[in-house]
Short mmCIF file of C-alpha atoms and ligand atoms in Angstrom, two decimals:
data_model
loop_
_atom_site.label_atom_id
_atom_site.label_comp_id
_atom_site.label_asym_id
_atom_site.label_seq_id
_atom_site.Cartn_x
_atom_site.Cartn_y
_atom_site.Cartn_z
CA UNK A 215 49.64 57.84 15.91
CA UNK A 216 50.92 54.22 15.84
CA UNK A 217 50.11 52.07 12.72
CA UNK A 218 49.56 48.45 13.20
CA UNK A 219 49.53 45.88 10.39
CA UNK A 220 47.53 42.67 11.10
CA UNK A 221 48.25 39.73 8.73
CA UNK A 222 45.57 37.10 8.42
CA UNK A 223 41.85 37.03 8.03
CA UNK A 224 40.38 34.34 10.41
CA UNK A 225 38.63 34.24 13.64
CA UNK A 226 41.90 34.55 15.45
CA UNK A 227 42.77 37.58 13.55
CA UNK A 228 39.34 39.19 14.13
CA UNK A 229 39.92 38.57 17.93
CA UNK A 230 43.43 40.29 17.54
CA UNK A 231 41.78 43.19 15.70
CA UNK A 232 39.07 43.46 18.31
CA UNK A 233 41.79 43.66 21.14
CA UNK A 234 43.74 46.20 19.19
CA UNK A 235 40.62 48.26 18.77
CA UNK A 236 40.22 48.50 22.53
CA UNK A 237 43.65 50.16 22.76
CA UNK A 238 43.92 53.66 24.39
CA UNK A 239 46.75 54.62 22.15
CA UNK A 240 45.92 56.73 19.07
CA UNK A 241 46.33 54.07 16.33
CA UNK A 242 45.25 52.93 12.89
CA UNK A 243 44.89 49.33 11.98
CA UNK A 244 45.64 47.98 8.46
CA UNK A 245 45.25 44.35 7.35
CA UNK A 246 46.25 41.72 4.74
CA UNK A 247 43.89 38.93 4.28
CA UNK A 248 43.08 36.54 1.60
CA UNK A 249 39.21 37.09 1.75
CA UNK A 250 37.39 40.06 3.09
CA UNK A 251 36.53 39.16 6.61
CA UNK A 252 33.90 41.68 7.52
CA UNK A 253 34.82 41.86 11.17
CA UNK A 254 38.41 42.85 10.44
CA UNK A 255 37.42 45.02 7.60
CA UNK A 256 35.09 46.99 9.90
CA UNK A 257 38.05 47.69 12.35
CA UNK A 258 40.52 48.66 9.64
CA UNK A 259 41.57 51.88 8.06
CA UNK A 260 42.53 50.00 4.87
CA UNK A 261 43.15 46.38 3.92
CA UNK A 262 44.65 44.46 1.19
CA UNK A 263 43.01 41.34 -0.29
CA UNK A 264 46.18 39.12 -1.09
CA UNK A 265 47.66 35.83 -0.12
CA UNK A 266 48.96 36.15 3.40
CA UNK A 267 52.11 34.09 2.54
CA UNK A 268 53.07 36.45 -0.35
CA UNK A 269 55.98 38.07 1.57
CA UNK A 270 56.80 40.56 -1.09
CA UNK A 271 53.36 41.94 -1.40
CA UNK A 272 52.71 42.11 2.33
CA UNK A 273 56.05 43.84 2.87
CA UNK A 274 55.28 46.30 0.02
CA UNK A 275 51.81 47.01 1.60
CA UNK A 276 53.49 47.63 5.07
CA UNK A 277 56.04 50.01 3.62
CA UNK A 278 53.52 51.88 1.59
CA UNK A 279 51.14 52.38 4.58
CA UNK A 280 54.03 53.42 7.01
CA UNK A 281 53.44 50.54 9.41
CA UNK A 282 55.11 50.68 12.94
CA UNK A 283 54.42 47.20 14.21
CA UNK A 284 53.16 44.05 12.39
CA UNK A 285 51.12 41.34 14.21
CA UNK A 286 51.27 38.16 12.25
CA UNK A 287 48.25 35.86 13.00
CA UNK A 288 48.76 32.50 11.10
CA UNK A 289 51.64 30.12 10.87
CA UNK A 290 51.94 30.08 6.99
CA UNK A 291 53.54 33.54 6.69
CA UNK A 292 55.78 32.84 9.67
CA UNK A 293 57.03 29.70 8.02
CA UNK A 294 57.57 31.61 4.80
CA UNK A 295 59.74 34.18 6.71
CA UNK A 296 57.44 37.22 6.79
CA UNK A 297 58.99 38.40 10.09
CA UNK A 298 62.40 38.22 8.56
CA UNK A 299 61.31 40.16 5.52
CA UNK A 300 59.57 42.92 7.56
CA UNK A 301 62.61 43.17 9.79
CA UNK A 302 64.84 43.84 6.81
CA UNK A 303 62.41 46.65 5.78
CA UNK A 304 62.76 48.04 9.29
CA UNK A 305 59.40 46.87 10.67
CA UNK A 306 59.30 44.88 13.92
CA UNK A 307 56.79 42.04 14.08
CA UNK A 308 54.85 40.28 16.97
CA UNK A 309 55.60 36.96 15.35
CA UNK A 310 58.78 35.07 15.34
CA UNK A 311 61.35 34.86 12.53
CA UNK A 312 61.63 31.67 10.45
CA UNK A 313 64.59 30.13 12.36
CA UNK A 314 62.51 29.97 15.57
CA UNK A 315 59.05 29.61 14.00
CA UNK A 316 60.43 26.22 13.18
CA UNK A 317 59.17 25.09 16.63
CA UNK A 318 55.74 24.92 14.84
CA UNK A 319 56.51 23.94 11.23
CA UNK A 320 59.07 21.20 11.90
CA UNK A 321 57.88 18.75 14.53
CA UNK A 322 60.89 16.41 14.16
CA UNK A 323 63.31 19.33 14.68
CA UNK A 324 61.40 20.35 17.79
CA UNK A 325 61.41 16.93 19.37
CA UNK A 326 65.10 16.60 18.74
CA UNK A 327 65.74 20.09 20.07
CA UNK A 328 63.91 19.44 23.32
CA UNK A 329 65.84 16.16 23.70
CA UNK A 330 69.18 17.84 23.10
CA UNK A 331 68.53 20.44 25.87
CA UNK A 332 66.80 18.06 28.28
CA UNK A 333 63.56 20.04 28.19
CA UNK A 334 60.85 18.28 30.31
CA UNK A 335 57.58 16.96 28.87
CA UNK A 336 58.79 14.84 26.02
CA UNK A 337 56.97 11.62 25.33
CA UNK A 338 58.82 8.64 24.11
CA UNK A 339 59.48 9.16 20.40
CA UNK A 340 61.67 8.44 17.49
CA UNK A 341 62.17 10.11 14.16
CA UNK A 342 62.46 8.22 10.79
CA UNK A 343 63.16 9.04 7.21
CA UNK A 344 62.23 7.11 4.09
CA UNK A 345 65.22 4.86 4.28
CA UNK A 346 64.24 3.65 7.71
CA UNK A 347 60.95 2.01 7.07
CA UNK A 348 61.87 -1.24 8.67
CA UNK A 349 63.01 0.37 11.88
CA UNK A 350 59.96 2.55 11.93
CA UNK A 351 57.60 -0.41 11.72
CA UNK A 352 59.57 -2.13 14.56
CA UNK A 353 59.30 1.01 16.73
CA UNK A 354 55.54 0.82 16.34
CA UNK A 355 55.72 -2.72 17.78
CA UNK A 356 58.02 -1.70 20.62
CA UNK A 357 55.70 1.15 21.72
CA UNK A 358 52.55 -0.78 21.10
CA UNK A 359 50.25 2.26 21.16
CA UNK A 360 51.31 5.19 19.05
CA UNK A 361 50.70 8.63 17.60
CA UNK A 362 51.98 9.08 14.01
CA UNK A 363 52.87 12.55 12.71
CA UNK A 364 54.26 13.82 9.57
CA UNK A 365 57.08 16.33 10.43
CA UNK A 366 55.78 19.32 8.46
CA UNK A 367 52.81 21.72 8.78
CA UNK A 368 49.42 20.00 8.49
CA UNK A 369 46.88 22.37 10.02
CA UNK A 370 46.36 19.79 12.82
CA UNK A 371 44.99 17.17 10.37
CA UNK A 372 47.80 14.87 9.51
CA UNK A 373 48.41 13.55 12.97
CA UNK A 374 46.82 10.07 13.58
CA UNK A 375 46.44 8.31 16.90
CA UNK A 376 45.72 4.57 17.65
CA UNK A 377 42.34 3.99 19.03
CA UNK A 378 41.25 7.07 17.19
CA UNK A 379 41.88 7.58 13.49
CA UNK A 380 43.96 4.42 13.40
CA UNK A 381 41.95 1.45 14.45
CA UNK A 382 44.89 -0.87 15.22
CA UNK A 383 48.58 -1.31 14.99
CA UNK A 384 48.40 -2.61 11.36
CA UNK A 385 46.65 0.57 10.38
CA UNK A 386 49.33 2.62 12.32
CA UNK A 387 52.09 0.73 10.33
CA UNK A 388 50.30 1.33 6.98
CA UNK A 389 50.07 5.00 7.76
CA UNK A 390 53.77 5.23 8.69
CA UNK A 391 54.66 3.65 5.43
CA UNK A 392 52.30 6.02 3.52
CA UNK A 393 53.75 9.06 5.10
CA UNK A 394 57.39 7.83 4.80
CA UNK A 395 57.00 8.04 1.03
CA UNK A 396 56.73 11.90 1.28
CA UNK A 397 58.01 13.16 4.52
CA UNK A 398 60.01 12.55 7.72
CA UNK A 399 57.74 10.89 10.40
CA UNK A 400 57.55 11.22 14.09
CA UNK A 401 56.33 8.11 15.99
CA UNK A 402 55.39 8.81 19.55
CA UNK A 403 53.92 6.92 22.49
CA UNK A 404 50.15 7.51 22.71
CA UNK A 405 49.69 9.92 25.61
CA UNK A 406 46.43 9.48 27.59
CA UNK A 407 45.01 12.49 29.25
CA UNK A 408 43.37 15.85 28.90
CA UNK A 409 44.58 18.59 26.50
CA UNK A 410 45.51 21.97 27.56
CA UNK A 411 46.51 25.13 25.62
CA UNK A 412 48.71 27.71 27.10
CA UNK A 413 49.76 30.90 25.24
CA UNK A 414 52.51 33.30 26.21
CA UNK A 415 53.70 36.65 24.94
CA UNK A 416 57.32 36.44 24.34
CA UNK A 417 59.89 39.20 23.93
CA UNK A 418 63.05 37.14 23.28
CA UNK A 419 63.55 36.37 27.05
CA UNK A 420 60.46 37.16 29.12
CA UNK A 421 57.28 35.40 28.87
CA UNK A 422 53.78 36.73 29.93
CA UNK A 423 51.26 33.86 30.23
CA UNK A 424 47.52 33.60 29.37
CA UNK A 425 44.97 31.42 31.29
CA UNK A 426 44.84 27.84 30.25
CA UNK A 427 42.28 26.86 27.55
CA UNK A 428 40.85 23.66 26.43
CA UNK A 429 40.13 23.27 22.65
CA UNK A 430 37.74 20.56 21.17
CA UNK A 431 39.28 19.09 18.05
CA UNK A 432 36.73 16.55 17.12
CA UNK A 433 33.94 17.54 14.75
CA UNK A 434 30.82 16.08 16.48
CA UNK A 435 29.33 16.17 19.94
CA UNK A 436 30.62 13.71 22.34
CA UNK A 437 34.11 14.05 20.87
CA UNK A 438 33.19 12.04 17.79
CA UNK A 439 34.09 12.26 14.21
CA UNK A 440 37.10 13.52 12.35
CA UNK A 441 39.64 16.01 13.77
CA UNK A 442 39.16 19.72 12.78
CA UNK A 443 41.11 22.92 13.48
CA UNK A 444 39.05 23.19 16.71
CA UNK A 445 35.17 23.40 17.07
CA UNK A 446 35.35 25.46 20.32
CA UNK A 447 37.11 26.08 23.59
CA UNK A 448 36.69 27.29 27.16
CA UNK A 449 38.61 28.66 30.10
CA UNK A 450 37.66 28.83 33.72
CA UNK A 451 38.00 31.70 36.10
CA UNK A 452 41.79 32.12 36.90
CA UNK A 453 44.47 30.36 35.00
CA UNK A 454 43.63 26.65 35.57
CA UNK A 455 41.14 24.31 33.86
CA UNK A 456 38.85 22.37 36.11
CA UNK A 457 40.98 19.10 35.93
CA UNK A 458 44.31 20.88 36.52
CA UNK A 459 46.25 21.82 39.56
CA UNK A 460 48.59 24.72 40.20
CA UNK A 461 51.66 22.36 39.80
CA UNK A 462 50.56 21.28 36.39
CA UNK A 463 50.34 25.01 35.21
CA UNK A 464 53.74 25.77 36.74
CA UNK A 465 55.34 22.86 35.02
CA UNK A 466 53.90 23.82 31.69
CA UNK A 467 55.16 27.36 32.14
CA UNK A 468 58.59 26.12 32.98
CA UNK A 469 58.72 24.09 29.87
CA UNK A 470 57.82 27.15 27.70
CA UNK A 471 60.37 29.28 29.42
CA UNK A 472 63.04 26.66 28.93
CA UNK A 473 62.05 26.44 25.26
CA UNK A 474 62.37 30.27 24.70
CA UNK A 475 65.86 30.34 26.46
CA UNK A 476 67.23 27.32 24.62
CA UNK A 477 65.91 28.06 21.13
CA UNK A 478 67.88 31.29 21.31
CA UNK A 479 70.91 29.25 22.30
CA UNK A 480 70.32 26.71 19.56
CA UNK A 481 69.56 29.19 16.62
CA UNK A 482 71.07 32.42 17.66
CA UNK A 483 67.73 33.96 17.00
CA UNK A 484 65.40 35.46 19.70
CA UNK A 485 61.74 34.32 19.82
CA UNK A 486 59.44 37.37 19.65
CA UNK A 487 55.73 36.85 19.45
CA UNK A 488 53.17 34.29 20.66
CA UNK A 489 54.21 30.93 21.84
CA UNK A 490 51.48 28.38 21.96
CA UNK A 491 52.06 25.44 24.12
CA UNK A 492 49.77 22.45 23.45
CA UNK A 493 50.09 19.97 26.27
CA UNK A 494 48.38 16.73 27.39
CA UNK A 495 48.02 16.38 31.19
CA UNK A 496 48.69 12.78 31.91
CA UNK A 497 48.59 10.76 35.17
CA UNK A 498 52.37 11.21 35.14
CA UNK A 499 52.43 14.95 34.54
CA UNK A 500 52.27 17.46 31.79
CA UNK A 501 53.57 16.41 28.35
CA UNK A 502 54.15 18.45 25.17
CA UNK A 503 51.99 17.62 22.13
CA UNK A 504 53.44 20.50 20.12
CA UNK A 505 54.27 24.10 20.01
CA UNK A 506 52.86 26.70 17.66
CA UNK A 507 54.26 30.04 16.89
CA UNK A 508 50.96 31.97 16.89
CA UNK A 509 47.76 32.21 18.92
CA UNK A 510 45.34 29.20 18.71
CA UNK A 511 42.18 29.34 16.67
CA UNK A 512 39.70 29.26 18.54
CA UNK A 513 41.61 29.53 21.72
CA UNK A 514 42.61 33.36 20.97
CA UNK A 515 38.98 34.15 21.06
CA UNK A 516 38.82 33.04 24.78
CA UNK A 517 41.89 34.85 26.05
CA UNK A 518 42.26 38.02 24.02
CA UNK A 519 38.79 39.40 25.01
CA UNK A 520 39.98 38.89 28.69
CA UNK A 521 43.14 40.83 28.27
CA UNK A 522 43.04 43.91 30.44
CA UNK A 523 46.41 45.27 29.47
CA UNK A 524 46.57 47.38 26.17
CA UNK A 525 47.65 45.12 23.41
CA UNK A 526 49.60 47.89 21.74
CA UNK A 527 51.67 48.33 24.98
CA UNK A 528 52.27 44.48 24.80
CA UNK A 529 53.08 44.50 21.15
CA UNK A 530 55.75 47.16 21.71
CA UNK A 531 57.23 45.36 24.68
CA UNK A 532 57.41 42.15 22.64
CA UNK A 533 59.30 43.86 19.95
CA UNK A 534 61.53 45.89 22.23
CA UNK A 535 62.34 43.16 24.66
CA UNK A 536 60.67 45.03 27.62
CA UNK A 537 57.86 42.65 28.58
CA UNK A 538 59.13 42.41 32.10
CA UNK A 539 58.41 46.04 32.61
CA UNK A 540 54.75 45.78 32.01
CA UNK A 541 51.95 43.93 33.96
CA UNK A 542 50.08 41.63 31.61
CA UNK A 543 46.67 40.98 33.19
CA UNK A 544 43.71 39.00 32.10
CA UNK A 545 40.23 39.50 33.59
CA UNK A 546 39.24 36.97 36.30
CA UNK A 547 36.39 35.40 34.19
CA UNK A 548 35.27 32.22 32.38
CA UNK A 549 34.65 32.13 28.68
CA UNK A 550 33.14 29.76 26.28
CA UNK A 551 33.80 29.84 22.48
CA UNK A 552 31.64 27.94 20.11
CA UNK A 553 32.23 27.83 16.35
CA UNK A 554 29.31 27.60 13.81
CA UNK A 555 30.65 25.63 10.80
CA UNK A 556 29.08 24.98 7.30
CA UNK A 557 26.73 22.07 7.34
CA UNK A 558 28.63 18.94 6.49
CA UNK A 559 31.94 20.19 7.79
CA UNK A 560 34.76 19.10 7.61
CA UNK A 561 34.28 16.40 5.00
CA UNK A 562 31.55 17.83 2.75
CA UNK A 563 30.99 21.35 3.83
CA UNK A 564 28.29 23.75 2.25
CA UNK A 565 30.29 26.37 0.46
CA UNK A 566 29.19 29.88 -0.76
CA UNK A 567 25.92 29.76 1.31
CA UNK A 568 24.67 33.10 2.69
CA UNK A 569 24.57 33.27 6.44
CA UNK A 570 23.07 35.96 8.86
CA UNK A 571 23.87 36.85 12.40
CA UNK A 572 21.32 38.37 14.68
CA UNK A 573 21.48 40.30 18.08
CA UNK A 574 24.51 38.98 19.96
CA UNK A 575 23.15 40.17 23.25
CA UNK A 576 26.04 39.84 25.71
CA UNK A 577 28.14 37.55 23.42
CA UNK A 578 31.05 38.46 21.20
CA UNK A 579 30.97 37.44 17.58
CA UNK A 580 34.16 36.71 15.54
CA UNK A 581 34.01 36.18 11.66
CA UNK A 582 36.32 33.41 10.56
CA UNK A 583 36.43 31.66 7.19
CA UNK A 584 33.77 33.75 5.49
CA UNK A 585 33.76 36.40 2.79
CA UNK A 586 31.65 39.46 2.35
CA UNK A 587 30.19 40.30 -1.10
CA UNK A 588 27.69 43.25 -1.54
CA UNK A 589 26.96 43.29 2.06
CA UNK A 590 26.11 39.54 2.14
CA UNK A 591 28.30 37.10 4.26
CA UNK A 592 29.05 33.73 2.73
CA UNK A 593 30.58 30.42 3.95
CA UNK A 594 33.88 29.18 2.34
CA UNK A 595 33.73 25.57 3.59
CA UNK A 596 35.85 26.11 6.60
CA UNK A 597 34.93 27.23 10.13
CA UNK A 598 32.59 30.24 9.55
CA UNK A 599 31.79 32.32 12.75
CA UNK A 600 32.49 31.92 16.46
CA UNK A 601 30.48 33.17 19.35
CA UNK A 602 32.05 33.76 22.83
CA UNK A 603 30.32 34.13 26.18
CA UNK A 604 32.22 35.74 28.98
CA UNK A 605 30.92 35.63 32.67
CA UNK A 606 31.83 34.88 36.28
CA UNK A 607 31.01 31.31 35.83
CA UNK A 608 31.43 28.80 33.08
CA UNK A 609 27.77 27.85 33.23
CA UNK A 610 26.63 31.53 32.55
CA UNK A 611 29.26 31.94 29.79
CA UNK A 612 28.15 28.82 28.08
CA UNK A 613 24.49 30.02 28.13
CA UNK A 614 25.43 33.33 26.73
CA UNK A 615 27.26 31.63 23.81
CA UNK A 616 24.30 29.29 23.26
CA UNK A 617 21.84 32.23 23.01
CA UNK A 618 24.06 33.87 20.41
CA UNK A 619 24.19 30.69 18.50
CA UNK A 620 20.43 30.73 18.29
CA UNK A 621 20.52 33.99 16.27
CA UNK A 622 22.61 32.53 13.42
CA UNK A 623 20.80 31.86 10.19
CA UNK A 624 22.03 29.66 7.30
CA UNK A 625 23.25 26.14 6.76
CA UNK A 626 25.50 25.98 9.92
CA UNK A 627 26.29 23.35 12.50
CA UNK A 628 27.94 23.54 15.90
CA UNK A 629 28.91 21.49 18.92
CA UNK A 630 26.38 22.45 21.62
CA UNK A 631 28.23 20.33 24.15
CA UNK A 632 31.36 22.53 24.40
CA UNK A 633 31.51 24.27 27.82
CA UNK A 634 28.60 22.44 29.31
CA UNK A 635 28.70 21.13 32.85
CA UNK A 636 28.25 17.51 31.63
CA UNK A 637 31.14 17.59 29.23
CA UNK A 638 33.45 19.40 31.70
CA UNK A 639 32.58 16.89 34.37
CA UNK A 640 33.52 14.06 31.96
CA UNK A 641 36.98 15.71 31.55
CA UNK A 642 37.31 15.93 35.36
CA UNK A 643 36.26 12.31 35.82
CA UNK A 644 38.61 11.21 33.11
CA UNK A 645 41.59 12.91 34.66
CA UNK A 646 40.54 11.59 38.12
CA UNK A 647 40.41 7.89 36.76
CA UNK A 648 43.73 8.25 35.14
CA UNK A 649 45.38 9.61 38.31
CA UNK A 650 43.69 6.91 40.40
CA UNK A 651 44.97 4.17 38.20
CA UNK A 652 48.45 5.54 38.48
CA UNK A 653 48.42 5.60 42.28
P1 AMP B 17 48.67 18.18 16.48
O1 AMP B 17 48.49 18.33 14.93
O2 AMP B 17 50.11 17.93 16.81
O3 AMP B 17 48.02 19.32 17.11
O4 AMP B 17 47.92 16.95 16.79
C1 AMP B 17 46.63 16.75 16.65
C2 AMP B 17 45.97 15.97 17.81
O5 AMP B 17 46.59 14.69 17.92
C3 AMP B 17 46.22 16.59 19.05
O6 AMP B 17 45.27 17.48 19.32
C4 AMP B 17 46.17 15.43 19.99
O7 AMP B 17 44.73 15.15 20.32
C5 AMP B 17 46.63 14.20 19.17
N1 AMP B 17 48.02 13.90 19.54
C6 AMP B 17 49.14 14.34 19.01
N2 AMP B 17 50.26 13.72 19.69
C7 AMP B 17 49.79 12.83 20.39
C8 AMP B 17 50.39 11.89 21.34
N3 AMP B 17 51.67 11.70 21.45
N4 AMP B 17 49.54 11.07 22.09
C9 AMP B 17 48.12 11.21 21.94
N5 AMP B 17 47.58 12.15 21.17
C10 AMP B 17 48.32 12.97 20.37
N1 LIG B 18 43.17 25.18 17.91
C1 LIG B 18 44.37 24.53 17.62
C2 LIG B 18 45.27 25.37 16.86
O1 LIG B 18 45.08 26.68 16.57
O2 LIG B 18 46.33 24.98 16.42
#
């Protein structure tokens, strides 16, 4: 009997729990989550409702329940050093230690690290601290069109891009000044292209890659409105997205392999867990937006249900450094994931409202930021539940997801355009026009 601890209580973690529940190994699942996610609770032997960043309590629970392997879902506990604490207690984790989780929680460090080792995919960038405001503002003029990023963890919401959240160069400069008062700032060239997520399982030296996924950050249909953690995502049959070619995927994989090899050289620590590469495919090739030290949410809900290899075998291999000895396979299918979010999300979301889910038909349902009380499921104000359609074509997958959305009751909204032919064609046309311009 193998005992697995899952840390985290969102949609991503429900997808991890679901994948573990499909394992053929005799196992028991335990969880630590801040609120009672009914999907995870239903798959667990026992769970602790506690802050996930509370290293001491999580470690204590892991020791008390006799955990063999921990799977750490969110970035918070990784940045807080949970994998280090569990390791000291003799429990291996799928999730990197703090020294290498830095790839996610310190964007300035990661950019400098990539530059130091000559890793491909870097945009033009410079890093500034509070004493360098003049130079920072001059650099905005030099690049002309920029993305401005606080160096620390922001949940994807602190980055602002010109032509998007920053209407013009003056607005970009004002944001630089505002951020410099509190944090180190990274100023980068504004990359134009299509975004791609690629996950890999990593065992310190080997990487096993998942199919490419595209997330949708903007809150409203037509890619309008404020940025969110992600409103939904899709993958196509195979490992490429409709606007990518094999060379783009290979280039991205090589960058991730280089990062894993070099981060060990730089820190002396092996990267074991999930590496999430967020890329922009530009007319000039693939560029790195950022790395995360965990699965994407929603992207995990696309790729984990497609996983054909036993996740417990993968988890063991990740912690033992034997990933090269197993064949990590994903089903050759398309999937579309759509999030239902509380009405008014993200700016003025409806909190503590009861919601109901109906017959999911062929779709999968993942609970995210909700809590269950006396058998009723309530919204929290963040992304509530996600539905996933899986099929031989994107079109069928999208329709399965839509049918499932129709069964949801309560004050919820979603982006119906995610995964539709029309929106995907827009992405393909966008990429083609950028490539044509570059000829
Ligand atoms: P992040 O928090 O790093 O995931 O960034 C949030 C969003 O900002 C990304 O999903 C991109 O859409 C955008 N972004 C980040 N960096 C750049 C860049 N250098 N050029 C254009 N867009 C960017
Ligand atoms: N969906 C983006 C992320 O998980 O960071």
